[in-house]
Coordinates of C-alpha atoms and ligand atoms in Angstrom, one line a residue:
X1055 CA 18.9 -22.2 9.8
X1056 CA 17.4 -22.7 13.1
X1057 CA 13.9 -24.4 13.1
X1058 CA 14.0 -23.6 16.9
X1059 CA 11.7 -21.0 18.2
X1060 CA 12.8 -17.5 18.0
X1061 CA 12.7 -15.3 21.1
X1062 CA 11.1 -11.7 20.3
X1063 CA 12.3 -8.9 22.6
X1064 CA 9.7 -5.9 22.0
X1065 CA 11.2 -2.4 22.3
X1066 CA 8.2 -0.4 21.6
X1067 CA 8.2 1.1 24.9
X1068 CA 12.1 2.3 25.0
X1069 CA 13.6 2.4 21.2
X1070 CA 9.9 3.0 20.0
X1071 CA 9.4 5.9 22.2
X1072 CA 12.4 7.3 21.3
X1073 CA 10.6 8.3 17.9
X1074 CA 10.8 12.1 18.1
X1075 CA 7.8 13.8 19.6
X1076 CA 6.7 10.7 21.2
X1077 CA 5.9 10.5 24.9
X1078 CA 3.7 8.0 26.7
X1079 CA 2.2 8.3 30.1
X1080 CA 2.8 5.3 32.8
X1081 CA -0.8 4.1 32.2
X1082 CA -0.5 4.2 28.3
X1083 CA 2.6 2.4 28.8
X1084 CA 1.1 -0.3 31.0
X1085 CA -1.9 -0.9 28.5
X1086 CA 0.7 -1.2 25.6
X1087 CA 2.7 -3.8 27.6
X1088 CA -0.6 -5.8 28.6
X1089 CA -1.4 -5.9 24.8
X1090 CA 2.2 -7.1 24.1
X1091 CA 1.8 -9.8 26.7
X1092 CA -1.2 -11.2 25.3
X1093 CA 0.3 -11.0 21.8
X1094 CA 2.9 -13.4 23.1
X1095 CA 6.0 -11.3 23.3
X1096 CA 8.9 -13.1 25.2
X1097 CA 10.6 -9.7 26.7
X1098 CA 9.5 -6.3 27.1
X1099 CA 11.9 -3.6 27.1
X1100 CA 9.5 -1.3 28.9
X1101 CA 11.7 1.6 29.2
X1102 CA 15.0 3.3 30.7
X1103 CA 14.4 3.5 34.4
X1104 CA 17.1 6.4 34.8
X1105 CA 15.2 8.5 32.5
X1106 CA 12.4 10.2 34.7
X1107 CA 9.9 9.6 37.5
X1108 CA 7.1 9.0 35.1
X1109 CA 9.5 6.4 33.4
X1110 CA 10.0 4.8 36.8
X1111 CA 6.5 4.4 37.3
X1112 CA 5.5 3.1 34.4
X1113 CA 8.2 0.3 34.5
X1114 CA 7.1 -0.4 38.0
X1115 CA 3.4 -0.8 37.2
X1116 CA 4.4 -3.2 34.3
X1117 CA 6.8 -5.1 36.5
X1118 CA 3.9 -5.6 39.1
X1119 CA 1.2 -6.3 36.5
X1120 CA 1.7 -10.1 36.3
X1121 CA 2.6 -10.3 32.8
X1122 CA 4.1 -13.7 31.5
X1123 CA 6.8 -11.7 29.7
X1124 CA 10.3 -10.8 31.0
X1125 CA 10.3 -7.2 31.9
X1126 CA 13.5 -5.4 30.9
X1127 CA 15.1 -2.0 31.4
X1128 CA 17.4 -0.5 29.2
X1129 CA 20.6 0.8 31.2
X1130 CA 23.8 2.6 30.2
X1131 CA 27.3 1.3 31.5
X1132 CA 26.7 3.1 34.9
X1133 CA 25.7 1.6 38.5
X1134 CA 23.2 4.3 39.0
X1135 CA 21.3 3.2 35.8
X1136 CA 21.0 -0.5 37.3
X1137 CA 20.0 0.8 40.8
X1138 CA 17.0 2.8 39.1
X1139 CA 16.2 -0.5 37.2
X1140 CA 16.4 -2.5 40.3
X1141 CA 14.1 0.0 42.4
X1142 CA 11.5 -0.8 39.4
X1143 CA 11.5 -4.6 40.0
X1144 CA 12.5 -5.6 36.5
X1145 CA 13.6 -9.1 35.7
X1146 CA 16.5 -8.1 33.6
X1147 CA 18.3 -5.1 32.1
X1148 CA 19.5 -4.3 28.5
X1149 CA 23.0 -3.2 29.1
X1150 CA 24.1 -1.0 26.3
X1151 CA 27.6 0.1 25.4
X1152 CA 28.9 2.2 22.4
X1153 CA 31.6 0.2 20.7
X1154 CA 32.6 2.0 17.6
X1155 CA 35.5 4.3 17.8
X1156 CA 33.1 6.9 16.4
X1157 CA 30.9 6.7 19.5
X1158 CA 33.6 6.2 21.8
X1159 CA 35.9 9.1 20.8
X1160 CA 33.1 11.7 19.7
X1161 CA 30.0 10.9 22.1
X1162 CA 31.6 9.4 25.2
X1163 CA 35.0 11.3 24.9
X1164 CA 36.7 8.0 26.3
X1165 CA 39.4 5.5 25.4
X1166 CA 38.3 1.9 24.3
X1167 CA 40.0 0.8 27.8
X1168 CA 37.8 3.0 29.7
X1169 CA 34.4 1.8 28.0
X1170 CA 35.5 -1.9 28.6
X1171 CA 36.2 -1.3 32.2
X1172 CA 32.9 0.7 32.5
X1173 CA 30.8 -1.9 30.7
X1174 CA 32.5 -5.0 32.5
X1175 CA 32.0 -3.6 36.0
X1176 CA 28.4 -2.7 35.4
X1177 CA 27.8 -5.9 34.1
X1178 CA 29.3 -7.5 37.4
X1179 CA 27.2 -5.2 39.7
X1180 CA 24.0 -6.2 37.8
X1181 CA 24.7 -9.9 38.2
X1182 CA 25.7 -9.5 41.7
X1183 CA 22.2 -7.9 42.2
X1184 CA 20.3 -11.0 40.7
X1185 CA 19.5 -9.3 37.5
X1186 CA 19.6 -11.0 34.2
X1187 CA 21.6 -9.2 31.6
X1188 CA 21.4 -8.8 28.1
X1189 CA 24.6 -7.1 27.0
X1190 CA 24.4 -5.0 23.9
X1191 CA 27.0 -3.2 21.8
X1192 CA 25.8 0.1 20.1
X1193 CA 26.8 0.8 16.7
X1194 CA 28.2 -2.7 16.6
X1195 CA 28.1 -2.8 12.8
X1196 CA 30.6 0.3 12.6
X1197 CA 33.0 -1.1 15.3
X1198 CA 36.3 -2.6 15.0
X1199 CA 35.4 -6.3 14.9
X1200 CA 38.2 -7.6 16.8
X1201 CA 37.7 -5.2 19.7
X1202 CA 33.8 -6.0 19.7
X1203 CA 34.5 -9.9 19.8
X1204 CA 36.9 -9.4 22.4
X1205 CA 34.5 -7.3 24.6
X1206 CA 31.7 -10.0 24.0
X1207 CA 33.8 -12.8 24.9
X1208 CA 34.7 -10.9 28.3
X1209 CA 31.0 -10.1 28.9
X1210 CA 30.2 -13.9 28.3
X1211 CA 32.6 -15.1 30.6
X1212 CA 31.4 -12.6 33.4
X1213 CA 28.1 -14.0 33.3
X1214 CA 26.0 -11.8 30.7
X1215 CA 23.0 -14.1 29.7
X1216 CA 22.6 -12.9 26.1
X1217 CA 24.4 -10.7 23.6
X1218 CA 22.8 -8.3 21.4
X1219 CA 24.6 -6.4 18.5
X1220 CA 23.1 -3.2 17.3
X1221 CA 22.8 -1.9 13.6
X1222 CA 22.3 1.4 15.0
X1223 CA 22.1 3.2 11.8
X1224 CA 20.7 0.6 9.6
X1225 CA 23.8 -0.2 7.2
X1226 CA 23.6 -3.8 6.8
X1227 CA 22.4 -5.5 3.9
X1228 CA 20.6 -9.0 4.0
X1229 CA 24.0 -10.5 3.0
X1230 CA 26.1 -8.7 5.3
X1231 CA 23.6 -9.1 8.0
X1232 CA 23.9 -13.1 7.8
X1233 CA 27.5 -12.8 7.6
X1234 CA 28.1 -10.4 10.5
X1235 CA 25.7 -12.0 13.1
X1236 CA 26.6 -15.7 12.1
X1237 CA 30.4 -14.8 12.9
X1238 CA 29.2 -13.7 16.7
X1239 CA 26.9 -16.7 16.9
X1240 CA 29.9 -19.2 16.1
X1241 CA 32.3 -17.3 18.5
X1242 CA 30.0 -17.1 21.5
X1243 CA 28.3 -19.6 23.4
X1244 CA 25.4 -17.5 24.7
X1245 CA 22.2 -16.5 22.5
X1246 CA 22.7 -13.7 20.2
X1247 CA 20.1 -11.2 19.5
X1248 CA 20.0 -8.9 16.3
X1249 CA 18.7 -5.0 16.8
X1250 CA 18.3 -3.5 13.4
X1251 CA 17.3 -0.2 12.4
X1252 CA 15.4 0.9 9.2
X1253 CA 17.3 3.8 7.7
X1254 CA 17.4 2.2 4.4
X1255 CA 14.4 0.3 4.5
X1256 CA 16.4 -2.9 5.3
X1257 CA 15.4 -3.6 8.7
X1258 CA 13.0 -6.5 8.2
X1259 CA 15.2 -8.2 5.7
X1260 CA 18.2 -7.8 7.9
X1261 CA 16.6 -9.2 10.8
X1262 CA 15.3 -12.1 9.0
X1263 CA 18.8 -12.6 7.7
X1264 CA 20.4 -12.6 10.8
X1265 CA 17.9 -15.3 12.1
X1266 CA 19.3 -17.2 9.0
X1267 CA 22.7 -16.8 10.4
X1268 CA 21.9 -18.4 13.6
X1269 CA 20.6 -15.6 15.7
X1270 CA 17.9 -16.7 18.3
X1271 CA 16.3 -13.4 19.5
X1272 CA 15.0 -10.5 17.6
X1273 CA 14.4 -6.9 18.7
X1274 CA 11.5 -5.0 17.1
X1275 CA 8.8 -2.5 17.7
X1276 CA 5.1 -2.4 16.7
X1277 CA 4.5 -0.5 13.6
X1278 CA 8.4 -0.1 13.3
X1279 CA 8.4 2.7 15.5
X1280 CA 11.9 4.4 16.3
X1281 CA 14.2 6.9 15.8
X1282 CA 14.7 8.3 12.3
X1283 CA 13.5 5.4 10.1
X1284 CA 12.5 3.3 12.9
X1285 CA 13.2 -0.1 13.8
X1286 CA 12.4 -3.6 12.5
X1287 CA 8.6 -3.9 12.4
X1288 CA 7.4 -6.7 14.7
X1289 CA 4.8 -7.6 12.6
X1290 CA 6.7 -7.8 9.3
X1291 CA 9.7 -9.7 11.2
X1292 CA 7.4 -12.4 12.7
X1293 CA 5.2 -13.1 9.7
X1294 CA 7.9 -13.2 7.1
X1295 CA 9.7 -15.7 9.4
X1296 CA 6.7 -17.9 9.5
X1297 CA 5.5 -17.7 5.7
X1298 CA 9.3 -17.8 4.1
X1299 CA 11.2 -20.0 6.5
X1300 CA 8.9 -21.5 8.8
X1301 CA 10.5 -20.3 11.8
X1302 CA 8.2 -20.2 14.8
X1303 CA 7.9 -17.4 17.5
X1304 CA 5.2 -17.1 20.3
X1305 CA 3.7 -14.3 18.7
X1306 CA -0.3 -14.8 18.1
X1307 CA -0.3 -13.4 14.6
X1308 CA -4.2 -12.9 14.6
X1309 CA -3.7 -10.1 17.4
X1310 CA -1.3 -8.2 15.2
X1311 CA -3.8 -5.7 13.8
X1312 CA -5.5 -4.8 17.0
X1313 CA -2.2 -4.4 18.6
X1314 CA -0.8 -2.3 15.8
X1315 CA -4.1 -0.2 16.1
X1316 CA -3.7 0.3 19.8
X1317 CA -0.2 1.3 19.4
X1318 CA -1.2 3.7 16.6
X1319 CA -4.1 5.3 18.8
X1320 CA -2.1 5.9 22.3
X1321 CA 1.0 7.1 20.1
X1322 CA -1.0 9.3 17.8
X1323 CA 1.4 8.3 15.0
X1324 CA -0.8 7.1 12.1
X1325 CA 0.0 4.1 10.0
X1326 CA 0.7 4.8 6.6
X1327 CA -2.3 2.9 4.8
X1328 CA 0.3 1.3 2.5
X1329 CA 2.0 -0.2 5.5
X1330 CA 2.5 -4.2 4.9
X1331 CA 0.4 -6.3 6.7
X1332 CA -1.2 -3.7 9.2
X1333 CA -2.0 -0.9 6.9
X1334 CA -5.7 0.1 5.9
X1335 CA -4.8 -0.8 2.3
X1336 CA -2.7 -4.1 3.0
X1337 CA -5.9 -6.3 2.3
X1338 CA -7.9 -3.4 0.2
X1339 CA -8.7 -4.0 -3.5
X1340 CA -9.9 -1.4 -5.9
X1341 CA -8.8 -2.1 -9.4
X1342 CA -11.3 -3.8 -11.5
X1343 CA -8.7 -6.8 -12.5
X1344 CA -7.7 -7.3 -8.8
X1345 CA -11.2 -7.2 -7.3
X1346 CA -12.3 -9.6 -10.0
X1347 CA -9.4 -12.0 -9.3
X1348 CA -9.7 -11.7 -5.3
X1349 CA -13.7 -12.2 -5.7
X1350 CA -12.9 -15.7 -7.6
X1351 CA -9.8 -16.8 -5.6
X1352 CA -8.5 -14.4 -2.8
X1353 CA -4.7 -15.6 -3.2
X1354 CA -4.7 -14.2 -6.7
X1355 CA -3.7 -10.7 -5.0
X1356 CA -3.4 -11.7 -1.4
X1357 CA -0.2 -13.3 -0.2
X1358 CA -1.8 -14.5 3.0
X1359 CA -5.4 -14.4 4.2
X1360 CA -6.2 -11.1 5.9
X1361 CA -7.6 -13.0 9.0
X1362 CA -4.1 -14.3 10.0
X1363 CA -3.1 -10.9 10.8
X1364 CA -6.4 -9.9 12.3
X1365 CA -7.3 -7.9 9.3
X1366 CA -10.4 -8.0 6.9
X1367 CA -10.4 -7.7 3.2
X1368 CA -11.8 -4.4 1.8
X1369 CA -13.1 -3.7 -1.5
X1370 CA -12.9 -0.1 -2.3
X1371 CA -15.1 1.8 -4.9
X1372 CA -13.4 4.3 -6.8
X1373 CA -11.9 5.5 -9.9
X1374 CA -10.5 1.8 -10.9
X1375 CA -13.6 -0.2 -9.6
X1376 CA -14.8 -2.8 -12.1
X1377 CA -18.3 -4.3 -12.6
X1378 CA -17.5 -7.3 -10.6
X1379 CA -17.0 -5.3 -7.4
X1380 CA -20.3 -3.5 -7.9
X1381 CA -22.2 -6.7 -8.8
X1382 CA -20.6 -8.4 -5.8
X1383 CA -21.4 -5.6 -3.4
X1384 CA -24.9 -5.5 -4.6
X1385 CA -25.6 -9.2 -4.0
X1386 CA -24.1 -8.7 -0.5
X1387 CA -26.7 -6.2 0.2
X1388 CA -29.5 -8.4 -1.3
X1389 CA -30.3 -6.9 -4.5
X1390 CA -30.6 -8.8 -7.8
X1391 CA -29.4 -6.2 -10.3
X1392 CA -29.8 -6.2 -14.2
X1393 CA -26.6 -5.6 -16.3
X1394 CA -28.0 -2.1 -17.0
X1395 CA -28.3 -1.3 -13.4
X1396 CA -24.7 -2.5 -12.5
X1397 CA -23.4 -0.4 -15.5
X1398 CA -25.0 2.7 -14.4
X1399 CA -23.8 2.4 -10.8
X1400 CA -20.3 1.4 -12.3
X1401 CA -20.5 4.7 -14.3
X1402 CA -21.5 6.9 -11.7
X1403 CA -18.7 5.7 -9.2
X1404 CA -16.0 6.2 -12.1
X1405 CA -17.4 9.9 -12.6
X1406 CA -16.8 10.5 -8.8
X1407 CA -13.5 8.9 -9.2
X1408 CA -12.7 11.2 -11.8
X1409 CA -13.3 14.2 -9.8
X1410 CA -10.6 12.9 -7.3
X1411 CA -12.9 11.4 -4.7
X1412 CA -12.9 8.1 -3.2
X1413 CA -16.4 6.9 -2.6
X1414 CA -17.5 6.3 1.0
X1415 CA -20.1 3.5 1.8
X1416 CA -22.9 6.1 2.1
X1417 CA -22.0 7.7 -1.0
X1418 CA -22.4 4.2 -2.7
X1419 CA -25.6 3.6 -0.9
X1420 CA -27.1 6.9 -2.2
X1421 CA -26.0 5.7 -5.7
X1422 CA -27.5 2.1 -5.5
X1423 CA -30.6 3.5 -4.1
X1424 CA -31.1 5.9 -6.9
X1425 CA -30.3 3.4 -9.6
X1426 CA -32.2 0.6 -7.9
X1427 CA -35.2 3.1 -7.6
X1428 CA -35.3 2.3 -3.6
X1429 CA -35.6 4.9 -1.1
X1430 CA -33.2 4.5 1.6
X1431 CA -34.8 6.0 4.8
X1432 CA -32.7 8.0 7.4
X1433 CA -33.6 6.3 10.9
X1434 CA -32.0 9.0 12.5
X1435 CA -32.9 12.6 11.4
X1436 CA -31.1 15.7 13.1
X1437 CA -33.6 18.3 14.3
X1438 CA -31.7 20.6 16.5
X1439 CA -27.9 20.6 17.6
X1440 CA -26.3 22.7 20.6
X1441 CA -22.7 22.8 21.6
X1442 CA -21.2 24.7 24.3
X1443 CA -17.5 25.3 24.7
X1444 CA -14.8 27.4 26.3
X1445 CA -11.8 27.4 28.3
X1446 CA -13.4 27.0 31.6
X1447 CA -16.2 24.5 30.8
X1448 CA -16.3 20.8 29.6
X1449 CA -17.6 20.9 26.1
X1450 CA -21.2 19.8 26.1
X1451 CA -23.5 19.1 23.3
X1452 CA -27.3 18.3 23.2
X1453 CA -29.1 16.8 20.3
X1454 CA -32.6 16.6 19.4
X1455 CA -33.4 13.8 16.8
X1456 CA -36.2 11.8 15.2
X1457 CA -35.2 8.5 15.5
X1458 CA -37.8 5.9 14.2
X1459 CA -40.6 8.6 14.0
X1460 CA -40.1 9.4 17.9
X1461 CA -38.5 12.4 19.4
X1462 CA -35.2 11.8 21.1
X1463 CA -32.9 14.3 23.2
X1464 CA -29.5 13.3 24.3
X1465 CA -26.5 15.1 25.5
X1466 CA -23.0 14.2 25.7
X1467 CA -19.5 15.7 26.9
X1468 CA -16.1 15.5 25.2
X1469 CA -12.9 16.7 25.0
X1470 CA -13.7 19.1 22.4
X1471 CA -16.9 20.3 20.9
X1472 CA -16.9 17.8 17.9
X1473 CA -16.3 14.8 20.2
X1474 CA -19.1 16.2 22.7
X1475 CA -21.5 16.2 19.6
X1476 CA -20.3 12.5 18.5
X1477 CA -20.9 11.3 21.9
X1478 CA -24.4 12.7 22.1
X1479 CA -25.5 11.2 18.6
X1480 CA -23.8 7.9 19.7
X1481 CA -25.9 8.0 23.0
X1482 CA -29.3 8.1 20.8
X1483 CA -28.3 4.5 19.3
X1484 CA -27.0 3.2 22.2
X1485 CA -29.8 0.8 23.2
X1486 CA -30.3 -0.5 19.8
X1487 CA -26.6 -0.6 18.4
X1488 CA -23.1 -0.2 20.2
X1489 CA -21.6 1.9 17.5
X1490 CA -18.1 2.9 17.9
X1491 CA -15.9 5.6 16.0
X1492 CA -12.9 4.0 14.6
X1493 CA -11.4 6.7 12.5
X1494 CA -12.0 10.5 12.0
X1495 CA -10.3 12.4 9.3
X1496 CA -10.8 16.0 8.4
X1497 CA -9.4 18.0 5.3
X1498 CA -10.0 21.6 4.7
X1499 CA -11.2 21.8 1.1
X1500 CA -10.6 25.6 0.8
X1501 CA -8.1 27.5 2.7
X1502 CA -8.7 30.4 5.6
X1503 CA -10.7 29.9 8.9
X1504 CA -13.8 29.9 7.0
X1505 CA -12.8 26.7 4.9
X1506 CA -15.1 24.3 3.8
X1507 CA -14.3 20.9 5.7
X1508 CA -14.5 17.4 4.4
X1509 CA -15.1 15.1 7.4
X1510 CA -14.7 11.2 6.7
X1511 CA -15.4 8.7 9.5
X1512 CA -15.1 4.9 9.8
X1513 CA -17.7 3.6 12.4
X1514 CA -18.3 -0.1 13.2
X1515 CA -21.2 -1.9 15.2
X1516 CA -19.2 -4.9 15.7
X1517 CA -20.3 -6.7 12.6
X1518 CA -19.7 -4.2 9.9
X1519 CA -17.4 -1.4 9.2
X1520 CA -18.5 1.8 7.1
X1521 CA -17.1 4.9 6.1
X1522 CA -19.3 8.1 5.7
X1523 CA -18.7 11.6 4.8
X1524 CA -19.8 15.0 5.9
X1525 CA -19.0 18.3 4.1
X1526 CA -19.8 21.7 5.7
X1527 CA -18.4 25.2 6.4
X1528 CA -18.7 24.3 10.0
X1529 CA -16.4 21.6 11.2
X1530 CA -19.0 20.2 13.9
X1531 CA -21.9 20.3 11.4
X1532 CA -19.6 18.2 8.9
X1533 CA -18.6 15.9 11.7
X1534 CA -22.2 15.3 13.0
X1535 CA -23.4 14.8 9.2
X1536 CA -20.5 12.0 8.7
X1537 CA -21.3 10.5 12.0
X1538 CA -25.2 10.5 11.2
X1539 CA -24.6 9.3 7.5
X1540 CA -22.5 6.3 9.0
X1541 CA -25.1 5.7 12.1
X1542 CA -27.9 5.4 9.5
X1543 CA -25.9 3.4 7.3
X1544 CA -25.2 0.9 10.0
X1545 CA -28.7 1.0 11.3
X1546 CA -30.0 0.0 7.7
X1547 CA -27.7 -2.9 7.3
X1548 CA -29.1 -4.1 10.7
X1549 CA -32.6 -3.9 9.6
X1550 CA -31.5 -5.8 6.2
X1551 CA -30.0 -8.5 8.4
X1552 CA -33.3 -8.7 10.3
Ligands
KIV152 O1 20.0 1.1 18.1 C1 20.6 1.2 19.0 O2 22.0 1.0 19.1 C2 20.0 0.9 20.3 C3 20.9 0.8 21.5 C4 21.1 1.8 22.2 C5 20.3 -0.5 22.3 O3 18.9 1.2 20.3
ZN153 ZN1 18.1 0.9 18.5

């Protein structure tokens, strides 16, 4: 197996954007490309230039952004696709040709000979025009292997710079991936890339196996975005290669979490909490035995340190909590609790858990204050809230609050009334603490338009992250309540830190 550095082609902006329902603006694509570049990706497949005016604008913006990565456009075996890519000033094209009879006969309605002719003449055209070419076989794993190898050899002879074989519908297994890719590595002189889909949840394992078979380049997407089950997730491939096989890439793994979150925010596709490495629960612990173990030695229930992928360890307080977690949290807050107080808090948290609730930081705070006999004073208290919204005006909110015993009036605008109200509250504390809303979840507890809603927010002041809840029949009030609870908790923590 090669100890050589593996090249990473990120296709979040092409294959990832093919996720049904997903469409990014040129500016959003540029922001993601810049993040991928600073993450250390070698090649960015920025899109498919022939697709639309907006797509061309995005690829052009990315090509002109002065990034270190090679900028590539997807092209079909057609000269107009290459011309569109050239006009976007890309460094290379990912020239893709279907090679299985299934695709050739039913999708293209052509013969093998016609496909070979189209593919090779487009390859020559791209090379003549100074482009690097990654020559790719779509549905390679269901293609006649002799036909496929023949085509790849001809592409190599005509100057293709790299070859890529796509497991388009994710039908490989790790054993077959190693065997399949190693054959092309042996038979071709140019570098071979693996492009694996995740229809059976095997994409990471298959990509890693392809590397063990001698492949020098991997295709992947941030958060595993892509059609159907998605593509091989970049974060999983890179970290697995490093940890299990000592195979290096240029990826700065500490940036993985922030890039993953950026992609989540701009695509609007939420990362499942249980997603390996970048999910919210990847380094979260609730169960008593686990928390006890992690507090004594993090490796007991963490295969790598959360910081390695830019994450933080989280202790979650709910039904499965143990007394060690409570004790440790109390100490972190500066309390010296008795055993009886720890047990009382433990039982109250469990009771909430049994009612099906996770306990937010502010709720835990309230339990601790009442058991420890300390009164947590809200530094910001809402006195009046006004929100104006409609189809012809910018949603605007004004708030009057008591902040550290002074009256403060602030206003904010937003994309909707909730956003406007949240912005107004953020402004109240702006001079003291730079509080940022990281997440916002809303659940309707009952049905109908008069439903009681449960809003949970996650906020940070850059030092600490807190979760807080607000419940009301009015979504704006529930949101404001959650925001104020979180803001008060962060300010209180800040006071404790002096
Ligand atoms: O999965 C695939 O086959 C592809 C090609 C079109 C490159 O994404
Ligand atoms: Zn693909």
